[in-house]
Amino acid sequence: MDEIIEKILKMLDHQNCSSRYLLDKLKIEKNELDEILAYMKKNKLIYFNSNNKISKVLDSQIIGRIDSDSKGRKFIRDKKAKYFIEVDNLHTALKNDLVVCDVYNQDFANVLGIIERKNKRLVCEVVRKHNKLAIAPFNVGCELSLMPG
């Protein structure tokens, strides 16, 4: 397993990959690859980005759970600082999700991928806001756009 993990990490040094691409290159069974990817994700070596491609977690990125302050602003914290995440940069991540982020402007972060959803199921309502449809999860104070723009 360690040998295959090393091969996958080397491939991800050059580009993000799909599971199908890894299956073709590694010549292993799908269930074996799924097991390896689950292990790598659990150990914070990889994440699935918004295009559902597998990406390697880089040293420059931070990993943590999304939290919110008393004003409802979302943030992620690491050992050094607290980084706020603007609504447009959540990319469907919700409070308490374990995420991978890039830091910008020293105080802000952009969610690149979700490592683990805290809540597997959410109860939501569909609302119209500013002439756009959005879903509003009942257990968190955020909205997700259903329509582009």
Tab-separated table of C-alpha atoms in Angstrom:
chain	number	residue	atom	x	y	z
A	1	MET	CA	0.000	0.000	0.000
A	2	ASP	CA	2.826	2.437	0.854
A	3	GLU	CA	4.332	1.986	-2.603
A	4	ILE	CA	1.038	2.845	-4.316
A	5	ILE	CA	0.554	5.876	-2.038
A	6	GLU	CA	4.003	7.148	-3.032
A	7	LYS	CA	3.154	6.676	-6.739
A	8	ILE	CA	-0.119	8.578	-6.325
A	9	LEU	CA	1.584	11.448	-4.487
A	10	LYS	CA	4.226	11.688	-7.248
A	11	MET	CA	1.491	11.820	-9.904
A	12	LEU	CA	-0.288	14.552	-7.950
A	13	ASP	CA	2.936	16.617	-7.851
A	14	HIS	CA	2.387	17.263	-11.565
A	15	GLN	CA	-1.394	17.509	-11.907
A	16	ASN	CA	-4.736	16.859	-10.264
A	17	CYS	CA	-6.092	13.455	-11.278
A	18	SER	CA	-9.396	11.669	-11.552
A	19	SER	CA	-9.942	8.244	-10.014
A	20	ARG	CA	-10.297	6.820	-13.524
A	21	TYR	CA	-6.883	8.202	-14.517
A	22	LEU	CA	-5.287	6.618	-11.427
A	23	LEU	CA	-6.971	3.277	-12.154
A	24	ASP	CA	-5.577	3.306	-15.708
A	25	LYS	CA	-2.050	4.235	-14.599
A	26	LEU	CA	-1.761	2.048	-11.494
A	27	LYS	CA	-3.444	-1.071	-12.941
A	28	ILE	CA	-5.216	-1.952	-9.683
A	29	GLU	CA	-8.815	-2.843	-8.851
A	30	LYS	CA	-11.321	-0.064	-8.171
A	31	ASN	CA	-12.101	-1.254	-4.640
A	32	GLU	CA	-8.364	-1.285	-3.806
A	33	LEU	CA	-7.969	2.267	-5.141
A	34	ASP	CA	-11.058	3.414	-3.220
A	35	GLU	CA	-9.593	1.971	-0.024
A	36	ILE	CA	-6.224	3.676	-0.610
A	37	LEU	CA	-7.821	7.035	-1.442
A	38	ALA	CA	-10.021	6.828	1.685
A	39	TYR	CA	-6.896	6.159	3.760
A	40	MET	CA	-5.044	9.076	2.124
A	41	LYS	CA	-7.997	11.420	2.646
A	42	LYS	CA	-8.385	10.386	6.284
A	43	ASN	CA	-4.676	11.073	6.836
A	44	LYS	CA	-4.981	14.499	5.160
A	45	LEU	CA	-2.684	13.686	2.250
A	46	ILE	CA	-5.288	14.390	-0.440
A	47	TYR	CA	-8.670	16.027	-0.972
A	48	PHE	CA	-11.252	16.159	-3.745
A	49	ASN	CA	-11.445	19.643	-5.261
A	50	SER	CA	-14.566	21.339	-6.630
A	51	ASN	CA	-14.060	19.570	-10.005
A	52	ASN	CA	-14.051	16.215	-8.170
A	53	LYS	CA	-10.382	15.730	-9.055
A	54	ILE	CA	-7.926	14.413	-6.512
A	55	SER	CA	-5.452	17.031	-5.268
A	56	LYS	CA	-2.458	16.736	-2.999
A	57	VAL	CA	-2.494	18.736	0.244
A	58	LEU	CA	0.459	21.138	0.044
A	59	ASP	CA	2.558	22.416	2.943
A	60	SER	CA	1.425	25.975	2.143
A	61	GLN	CA	-2.249	25.041	2.626
A	62	ILE	CA	-4.051	24.855	5.935
A	63	ILE	CA	-6.454	22.175	7.115
A	64	GLY	CA	-9.097	22.734	9.740
A	65	ARG	CA	-12.757	22.786	10.645
A	66	ILE	CA	-14.900	25.723	9.660
A	67	ASP	CA	-16.270	27.649	12.611
A	68	SER	CA	-18.250	30.864	12.938
A	69	ASP	CA	-18.073	33.856	15.241
A	70	SER	CA	-20.939	35.605	17.017
A	71	LYS	CA	-21.679	37.632	13.857
A	72	GLY	CA	-22.001	34.484	11.732
A	73	ARG	CA	-18.728	35.046	9.848
A	74	LYS	CA	-17.031	31.776	8.924
A	75	PHE	CA	-13.361	31.167	9.666
A	76	ILE	CA	-10.700	28.501	9.939
A	77	ARG	CA	-7.960	28.476	12.532
A	78	ASP	CA	-4.499	26.956	12.542
A	79	LYS	CA	-1.675	27.164	15.084
A	80	LYS	CA	-0.670	30.629	13.854
A	81	ALA	CA	-3.836	32.591	13.187
A	82	LYS	CA	-7.541	32.803	12.420
A	83	TYR	CA	-8.505	33.229	8.741
A	84	PHE	CA	-11.926	34.486	7.699
A	85	ILE	CA	-13.704	32.851	4.774
A	86	GLU	CA	-15.977	35.044	2.688
A	87	VAL	CA	-19.274	33.455	1.602
A	88	ASP	CA	-18.180	33.232	-2.053
A	89	ASN	CA	-15.044	31.344	-0.981
A	90	LEU	CA	-16.838	28.629	1.027
A	91	HIS	CA	-17.572	26.603	-2.133
A	92	THR	CA	-20.394	24.598	-0.482
A	93	ALA	CA	-18.430	23.989	2.747
A	94	LEU	CA	-20.488	24.308	5.912
A	95	LYS	CA	-19.742	24.933	9.570
A	96	ASN	CA	-17.743	22.077	11.158
A	97	ASP	CA	-16.647	20.613	7.798
A	98	LEU	CA	-12.964	19.664	7.650
A	99	VAL	CA	-11.510	21.640	4.739
A	100	VAL	CA	-8.288	22.476	2.899
A	101	CYS	CA	-7.700	26.205	2.337
A	102	ASP	CA	-5.314	28.626	0.665
A	103	VAL	CA	-4.556	31.790	2.606
A	104	TYR	CA	-4.624	35.214	0.938
A	105	ASN	CA	-4.316	38.798	2.202
A	106	GLN	CA	-2.890	37.381	5.471
A	107	ASP	CA	-6.329	37.245	7.165
A	108	PHE	CA	-8.525	35.427	4.632
A	109	ALA	CA	-8.831	31.879	3.325
A	110	ASN	CA	-10.348	30.241	0.261
A	111	VAL	CA	-11.765	26.712	0.580
A	112	LEU	CA	-10.146	24.431	-2.008
A	113	GLY	CA	-11.787	21.180	-1.003
A	114	ILE	CA	-13.719	19.363	1.668
A	115	ILE	CA	-11.952	16.488	3.393
A	116	GLU	CA	-14.865	15.493	5.597
A	117	ARG	CA	-18.455	16.651	5.899
A	118	LYS	CA	-19.491	16.945	9.541
A	119	ASN	CA	-23.178	16.553	8.713
A	120	LYS	CA	-23.891	13.910	6.108
A	121	ARG	CA	-27.536	14.995	5.801
A	122	LEU	CA	-28.974	18.477	6.005
A	123	VAL	CA	-32.524	19.736	6.119
A	124	CYS	CA	-32.855	22.824	3.950
A	125	GLU	CA	-35.423	25.130	2.482
A	126	VAL	CA	-35.283	26.650	-0.981
A	127	VAL	CA	-35.595	30.436	-0.880
A	128	ARG	CA	-35.545	33.179	-3.470
A	129	LYS	CA	-33.052	35.882	-2.572
A	130	HIS	CA	-32.163	38.772	-4.882
A	131	ASN	CA	-33.911	36.993	-7.778
A	132	LYS	CA	-31.816	33.838	-7.287
A	133	LEU	CA	-32.723	30.493	-5.813
A	134	ALA	CA	-30.688	29.449	-2.789
A	135	ILE	CA	-30.843	26.722	-0.218
A	136	ALA	CA	-30.694	27.644	3.432
A	137	PRO	CA	-29.561	24.816	5.725
A	138	PHE	CA	-31.484	24.910	9.010
A	139	ASN	CA	-28.576	23.873	11.225
A	140	VAL	CA	-26.050	26.447	9.971
A	141	GLY	CA	-26.239	30.126	9.147
A	142	CYS	CA	-25.169	30.164	5.506
A	143	GLU	CA	-26.590	29.891	2.028
A	144	LEU	CA	-25.439	28.089	-1.081
A	145	SER	CA	-26.170	29.460	-4.543
A	146	LEU	CA	-28.008	27.098	-6.860
A	147	MET	CA	-27.625	29.304	-9.910
A	148	PRO	CA	-24.456	30.848	-11.366
A	149	GLY	CA	-23.886	34.571	-11.136
